[in-house]
JSON list of C-alpha atoms and ligand atoms in Angstrom, two decimals:
[
{"chain": "D", "resi": 1, "resn": "MET", "atom": "CA", "xyz": [10.23, 16.78, 0.31]},
{"chain": "D", "resi": 2, "resn": "GLY", "atom": "CA", "xyz": [11.36, 13.33, 2.07]},
{"chain": "D", "resi": 3, "resn": "VAL", "atom": "CA", "xyz": [9.62, 10.15, 2.68]},
{"chain": "D", "resi": 4, "resn": "PRO", "atom": "CA", "xyz": [9.95, 8.20, 5.92]},
{"chain": "D", "resi": 5, "resn": "ASN", "atom": "CA", "xyz": [9.97, 4.57, 5.78]},
{"chain": "D", "resi": 6, "resn": "PHE", "atom": "CA", "xyz": [7.37, 3.73, 7.74]},
{"chain": "D", "resi": 7, "resn": "PRO", "atom": "CA", "xyz": [7.08, 0.27, 6.46]},
{"chain": "D", "resi": 8, "resn": "PRO", "atom": "CA", "xyz": [3.14, -0.48, 6.88]},
{"chain": "D", "resi": 9, "resn": "ARG", "atom": "CA", "xyz": [2.16, -2.94, 9.50]},
{"chain": "D", "resi": 10, "resn": "LEU", "atom": "CA", "xyz": [1.68, -6.24, 7.93]},
{"chain": "D", "resi": 11, "resn": "ASP", "atom": "CA", "xyz": [3.04, -8.74, 11.41]},
{"chain": "D", "resi": 12, "resn": "THR", "atom": "CA", "xyz": [-1.98, -9.36, 10.64]},
{"chain": "D", "resi": 13, "resn": "ASP", "atom": "CA", "xyz": [-4.47, -9.06, 7.00]},
{"chain": "D", "resi": 14, "resn": "LEU", "atom": "CA", "xyz": [-6.12, -6.64, 8.27]},
{"chain": "D", "resi": 15, "resn": "CYS", "atom": "CA", "xyz": [-5.27, -3.18, 6.06]},
{"chain": "D", "resi": 16, "resn": "LYS", "atom": "CA", "xyz": [-3.37, -5.71, 3.09]},
{"chain": "D", "resi": 17, "resn": "PRO", "atom": "CA", "xyz": [-6.20, -4.95, 0.96]},
{"chain": "D", "resi": 18, "resn": "PHE", "atom": "CA", "xyz": [-5.28, -1.02, 1.50]},
{"chain": "D", "resi": 19, "resn": "TYR", "atom": "CA", "xyz": [-1.37, -1.71, 0.80]},
{"chain": "D", "resi": 20, "resn": "GLU", "atom": "CA", "xyz": [-2.10, -3.75, -2.42]},
{"chain": "D", "resi": 21, "resn": "GLY", "atom": "CA", "xyz": [-5.12, -1.61, -3.92]},
{"chain": "D", "resi": 22, "resn": "LEU", "atom": "CA", "xyz": [-1.70, 1.24, -3.54]},
{"chain": "D", "resi": 23, "resn": "ALA", "atom": "CA", "xyz": [0.64, -0.52, -5.06]},
{"chain": "D", "resi": 24, "resn": "ALA", "atom": "CA", "xyz": [-2.50, -1.03, -8.45]},
{"chain": "D", "resi": 25, "resn": "GLY", "atom": "CA", "xyz": [-3.16, 2.91, -7.71]},
{"chain": "D", "resi": 26, "resn": "GLU", "atom": "CA", "xyz": [-6.06, 2.48, -6.17]},
{"chain": "D", "resi": 27, "resn": "LEU", "atom": "CA", "xyz": [-7.38, 4.08, -2.74]},
{"chain": "D", "resi": 28, "resn": "ARG", "atom": "CA", "xyz": [-9.24, 1.41, -0.65]},
{"chain": "D", "resi": 29, "resn": "ILE", "atom": "CA", "xyz": [-11.11, 1.28, 2.09]},
{"chain": "D", "resi": 30, "resn": "THR", "atom": "CA", "xyz": [-13.83, -0.84, 3.85]},
{"chain": "D", "resi": 31, "resn": "ALA", "atom": "CA", "xyz": [-17.39, -0.36, 3.70]},
{"chain": "D", "resi": 32, "resn": "CYS", "atom": "CA", "xyz": [-20.72, -1.72, 5.85]},
{"chain": "D", "resi": 33, "resn": "PRO", "atom": "CA", "xyz": [-22.29, -4.06, 2.99]},
{"chain": "D", "resi": 34, "resn": "GLU", "atom": "CA", "xyz": [-25.75, -3.74, 4.42]},
{"chain": "D", "resi": 35, "resn": "CYS", "atom": "CA", "xyz": [-25.73, 0.50, 4.58]},
{"chain": "D", "resi": 36, "resn": "GLY", "atom": "CA", "xyz": [-22.97, 1.39, 2.58]},
{"chain": "D", "resi": 37, "resn": "THR", "atom": "CA", "xyz": [-21.49, 3.33, 5.72]},
{"chain": "D", "resi": 38, "resn": "PHE", "atom": "CA", "xyz": [-17.55, 3.45, 5.08]},
{"chain": "D", "resi": 39, "resn": "TYR", "atom": "CA", "xyz": [-14.66, 2.76, 7.91]},
{"chain": "D", "resi": 40, "resn": "TRP", "atom": "CA", "xyz": [-11.19, 3.74, 7.88]},
{"chain": "D", "resi": 41, "resn": "TYR", "atom": "CA", "xyz": [-9.54, 2.40, 9.88]},
{"chain": "D", "resi": 42, "resn": "PRO", "atom": "CA", "xyz": [-10.86, -1.20, 8.69]},
{"chain": "D", "resi": 43, "resn": "PRO", "atom": "CA", "xyz": [-12.86, -2.70, 11.70]},
{"chain": "D", "resi": 44, "resn": "GLU", "atom": "CA", "xyz": [-12.90, -6.29, 13.04]},
{"chain": "D", "resi": 45, "resn": "VAL", "atom": "CA", "xyz": [-16.55, -5.55, 13.89]},
{"chain": "D", "resi": 46, "resn": "LEU", "atom": "CA", "xyz": [-19.18, -3.54, 12.01]},
{"chain": "D", "resi": 47, "resn": "PRO", "atom": "CA", "xyz": [-20.59, -0.93, 14.61]},
{"chain": "D", "resi": 48, "resn": "CYS", "atom": "CA", "xyz": [-23.63, -0.73, 12.30]},
{"chain": "D", "resi": 49, "resn": "HIS", "atom": "CA", "xyz": [-24.50, -3.92, 11.57]},
{"chain": "D", "resi": 50, "resn": "PRO", "atom": "CA", "xyz": [-22.43, -6.47, 13.60]},
{"chain": "D", "resi": 51, "resn": "GLU", "atom": "CA", "xyz": [-24.53, -9.36, 12.37]},
{"chain": "D", "resi": 52, "resn": "SER", "atom": "CA", "xyz": [-21.75, -8.45, 8.44]},
{"chain": "D", "resi": 53, "resn": "HIS", "atom": "CA", "xyz": [-18.39, -8.20, 7.76]},
{"chain": "D", "resi": 54, "resn": "ALA", "atom": "CA", "xyz": [-16.71, -5.20, 6.17]},
{"chain": "D", "resi": 55, "resn": "VAL", "atom": "CA", "xyz": [-16.26, -5.32, 2.80]},
{"chain": "D", "resi": 56, "resn": "TRP", "atom": "CA", "xyz": [-13.19, -3.49, 0.69]},
{"chain": "D", "resi": 57, "resn": "LYS", "atom": "CA", "xyz": [-14.58, -0.65, -1.78]},
{"chain": "D", "resi": 58, "resn": "PRO", "atom": "CA", "xyz": [-12.32, 0.64, -4.58]},
{"chain": "D", "resi": 59, "resn": "LEU", "atom": "CA", "xyz": [-12.69, 4.69, -4.17]},
{"chain": "D", "resi": 60, "resn": "SER", "atom": "CA", "xyz": [-12.18, 7.14, -6.63]},
{"chain": "D", "resi": 61, "resn": "GLY", "atom": "CA", "xyz": [-8.73, 8.75, -5.16]},
{"chain": "D", "resi": 62, "resn": "GLU", "atom": "CA", "xyz": [-9.84, 12.39, -4.48]},
{"chain": "D", "resi": 63, "resn": "GLY", "atom": "CA", "xyz": [-10.28, 14.17, -1.11]},
{"chain": "D", "resi": 64, "resn": "THR", "atom": "CA", "xyz": [-9.59, 17.09, 0.52]},
{"chain": "D", "resi": 65, "resn": "ILE", "atom": "CA", "xyz": [-7.07, 17.99, 3.13]},
{"chain": "D", "resi": 66, "resn": "TYR", "atom": "CA", "xyz": [-8.69, 17.88, 6.46]},
{"chain": "D", "resi": 67, "resn": "SER", "atom": "CA", "xyz": [-5.36, 18.40, 9.18]},
{"chain": "D", "resi": 68, "resn": "PHE", "atom": "CA", "xyz": [-1.84, 18.59, 8.33]},
{"chain": "D", "resi": 69, "resn": "THR", "atom": "CA", "xyz": [1.64, 18.70, 9.97]},
{"chain": "D", "resi": 70, "resn": "THR", "atom": "CA", "xyz": [5.10, 19.22, 8.35]},
{"chain": "D", "resi": 71, "resn": "VAL", "atom": "CA", "xyz": [8.10, 17.38, 10.35]},
{"chain": "D", "resi": 72, "resn": "GLU", "atom": "CA", "xyz": [11.29, 19.14, 10.04]},
{"chain": "D", "resi": 73, "resn": "ARG", "atom": "CA", "xyz": [13.42, 16.23, 12.21]},
{"chain": "D", "resi": 74, "resn": "SER", "atom": "CA", "xyz": [12.91, 13.09, 13.04]},
{"chain": "D", "resi": 75, "resn": "LEU", "atom": "CA", "xyz": [12.88, 12.05, 16.47]},
{"chain": "D", "resi": 76, "resn": "LEU", "atom": "CA", "xyz": [13.35, 8.18, 15.41]},
{"chain": "D", "resi": 77, "resn": "PRO", "atom": "CA", "xyz": [16.67, 6.60, 16.03]},
{"chain": "D", "resi": 78, "resn": "GLY", "atom": "CA", "xyz": [18.46, 5.96, 13.52]},
{"chain": "D", "resi": 79, "resn": "ALA", "atom": "CA", "xyz": [16.14, 7.75, 11.06]},
{"chain": "D", "resi": 80, "resn": "ASP", "atom": "CA", "xyz": [17.40, 8.81, 7.45]},
{"chain": "D", "resi": 81, "resn": "PRO", "atom": "CA", "xyz": [18.18, 12.34, 7.12]},
{"chain": "D", "resi": 82, "resn": "ALA", "atom": "CA", "xyz": [17.11, 12.27, 3.45]},
{"chain": "D", "resi": 83, "resn": "SER", "atom": "CA", "xyz": [13.39, 11.29, 5.53]},
{"chain": "D", "resi": 84, "resn": "VAL", "atom": "CA", "xyz": [12.61, 15.03, 6.45]},
{"chain": "D", "resi": 85, "resn": "PRO", "atom": "CA", "xyz": [11.23, 17.08, 5.81]},
{"chain": "D", "resi": 86, "resn": "HIS", "atom": "CA", "xyz": [7.79, 15.87, 5.06]},
{"chain": "D", "resi": 87, "resn": "THR", "atom": "CA", "xyz": [3.86, 16.77, 5.52]},
{"chain": "D", "resi": 88, "resn": "ILE", "atom": "CA", "xyz": [1.84, 14.21, 7.10]},
{"chain": "D", "resi": 89, "resn": "LEU", "atom": "CA", "xyz": [-2.09, 14.95, 5.85]},
{"chain": "D", "resi": 90, "resn": "LEU", "atom": "CA", "xyz": [-5.51, 13.16, 6.98]},
{"chain": "D", "resi": 91, "resn": "VAL", "atom": "CA", "xyz": [-7.42, 13.48, 3.73]},
{"chain": "D", "resi": 92, "resn": "GLU", "atom": "CA", "xyz": [-11.05, 12.74, 3.80]},
{"chain": "D", "resi": 93, "resn": "PRO", "atom": "CA", "xyz": [-12.24, 10.75, 0.54]},
{"chain": "D", "resi": 94, "resn": "ALA", "atom": "CA", "xyz": [-14.59, 12.59, -1.20]},
{"chain": "D", "resi": 95, "resn": "GLU", "atom": "CA", "xyz": [-16.66, 9.65, -1.20]},
{"chain": "D", "resi": 96, "resn": "ALA", "atom": "CA", "xyz": [-16.27, 9.34, 2.43]},
{"chain": "D", "resi": 97, "resn": "PRO", "atom": "CA", "xyz": [-15.75, 12.43, 4.18]},
{"chain": "D", "resi": 98, "resn": "GLN", "atom": "CA", "xyz": [-16.35, 10.88, 7.59]},
{"chain": "D", "resi": 99, "resn": "THR", "atom": "CA", "xyz": [-13.51, 8.72, 7.50]},
{"chain": "D", "resi": 100, "resn": "ARG", "atom": "CA", "xyz": [-9.61, 10.65, 7.05]},
{"chain": "D", "resi": 101, "resn": "ILE", "atom": "CA", "xyz": [-6.41, 8.51, 5.87]},
{"chain": "D", "resi": 102, "resn": "ILE", "atom": "CA", "xyz": [-3.28, 9.30, 7.16]},
{"chain": "D", "resi": 103, "resn": "SER", "atom": "CA", "xyz": [-1.11, 9.71, 3.64]},
{"chain": "D", "resi": 104, "resn": "LEU", "atom": "CA", "xyz": [1.75, 11.90, 2.70]},
{"chain": "D", "resi": 105, "resn": "LEU", "atom": "CA", "xyz": [1.58, 15.09, 0.74]},
{"chain": "D", "resi": 106, "resn": "VAL", "atom": "CA", "xyz": [3.91, 15.15, -2.59]},
{"chain": "D", "resi": 107, "resn": "GLY", "atom": "CA", "xyz": [5.97, 17.39, -4.04]},
{"chain": "D", "resi": 108, "resn": "ASP", "atom": "CA", "xyz": [6.28, 21.01, -3.12]},
{"chain": "D", "resi": 109, "resn": "ALA", "atom": "CA", "xyz": [2.68, 22.14, -2.73]},
{"chain": "D", "resi": 110, "resn": "GLU", "atom": "CA", "xyz": [1.99, 24.13, 0.67]},
{"chain": "D", "resi": 111, "resn": "PRO", "atom": "CA", "xyz": [-0.75, 22.13, 2.27]},
{"chain": "D", "resi": 112, "resn": "VAL", "atom": "CA", "xyz": [-3.70, 23.93, 3.07]},
{"chain": "D", "resi": 113, "resn": "CYS", "atom": "CA", "xyz": [-6.86, 22.67, 4.68]},
{"chain": "D", "resi": 114, "resn": "GLY", "atom": "CA", "xyz": [-9.97, 21.80, 2.28]},
{"chain": "D", "resi": 115, "resn": "MET", "atom": "CA", "xyz": [-7.70, 21.66, -0.84]},
{"chain": "D", "resi": 116, "resn": "ARG", "atom": "CA", "xyz": [-8.73, 19.29, -3.32]},
{"chain": "D", "resi": 117, "resn": "VAL", "atom": "CA", "xyz": [-6.28, 16.37, -3.41]},
{"chain": "D", "resi": 118, "resn": "LYS", "atom": "CA", "xyz": [-5.86, 12.87, -6.07]},
{"chain": "D", "resi": 119, "resn": "LEU", "atom": "CA", "xyz": [-4.30, 9.96, -4.79]},
{"chain": "D", "resi": 120, "resn": "SER", "atom": "CA", "xyz": [-0.98, 9.91, -5.71]},
{"chain": "D", "resi": 121, "resn": "PRO", "atom": "CA", "xyz": [0.88, 6.73, -3.85]},
{"chain": "D", "resi": 122, "resn": "ILE", "atom": "CA", "xyz": [4.92, 6.75, -2.82]},
{"chain": "D", "resi": 123, "resn": "ALA", "atom": "CA", "xyz": [6.96, 3.58, -3.69]},
{"chain": "D", "resi": 124, "resn": "ALA", "atom": "CA", "xyz": [9.36, 3.66, -1.01]},
{"chain": "D", "resi": 125, "resn": "GLY", "atom": "CA", "xyz": [11.24, 0.61, -1.06]},
{"chain": "D", "resi": 126, "resn": "GLU", "atom": "CA", "xyz": [9.79, -2.35, -0.83]},
{"chain": "D", "resi": 127, "resn": "HIS", "atom": "CA", "xyz": [6.17, -0.92, 0.03]},
{"chain": "D", "resi": 128, "resn": "VAL", "atom": "CA", "xyz": [4.29, 1.74, -0.73]},
{"chain": "D", "resi": 129, "resn": "LEU", "atom": "CA", "xyz": [2.50, 4.49, 0.90]},
{"chain": "D", "resi": 130, "resn": "PRO", "atom": "CA", "xyz": [-0.92, 6.16, 1.18]},
{"chain": "D", "resi": 131, "resn": "GLY", "atom": "CA", "xyz": [0.66, 9.93, -0.92]},
{"chain": "D", "resi": 132, "resn": "PHE", "atom": "CA", "xyz": [-1.25, 12.90, -2.46]},
{"chain": "D", "resi": 133, "resn": "VAL", "atom": "CA", "xyz": [-0.60, 15.58, -4.47]},
{"chain": "D", "resi": 134, "resn": "PRO", "atom": "CA", "xyz": [-3.28, 18.93, -4.61]},
{"chain": "D", "resi": 135, "resn": "ALA", "atom": "CA", "xyz": [-6.18, 18.05, -7.64]},
{"chain": "F", "resi": 1, "resn": "ZN", "atom": "ZN1", "xyz": [-24.06, -0.66, 8.72]}
]
């Protein structure tokens, strides 16, 4: 499997703790400090408690595949031919099944919806991408 070279968008600090967590081997997403509701993508305003501010929480890194697709041919201009094929996953973290994290499948396993997976961050150049392997 290849790895697409999509550097994370770090033009704001909104997702910086997510990528710092990946670099440390940890999956972190945001939650409401009042009621504990998890959110991914980080909300700028919490729908449940708009007067409060989201906090970052470390998760176990375990989850299940909600959906996936395999990219056989990159349509991006100048894409590295070695970046394909790669499989993009929507993973529901075990502690936050109402959220879904876009990530990559690591290795050559055949993905299946409902398959249990665990975090396996991918070093790609100067950044780290979210990746998962079968649990
Ligand atoms: Zn809340």
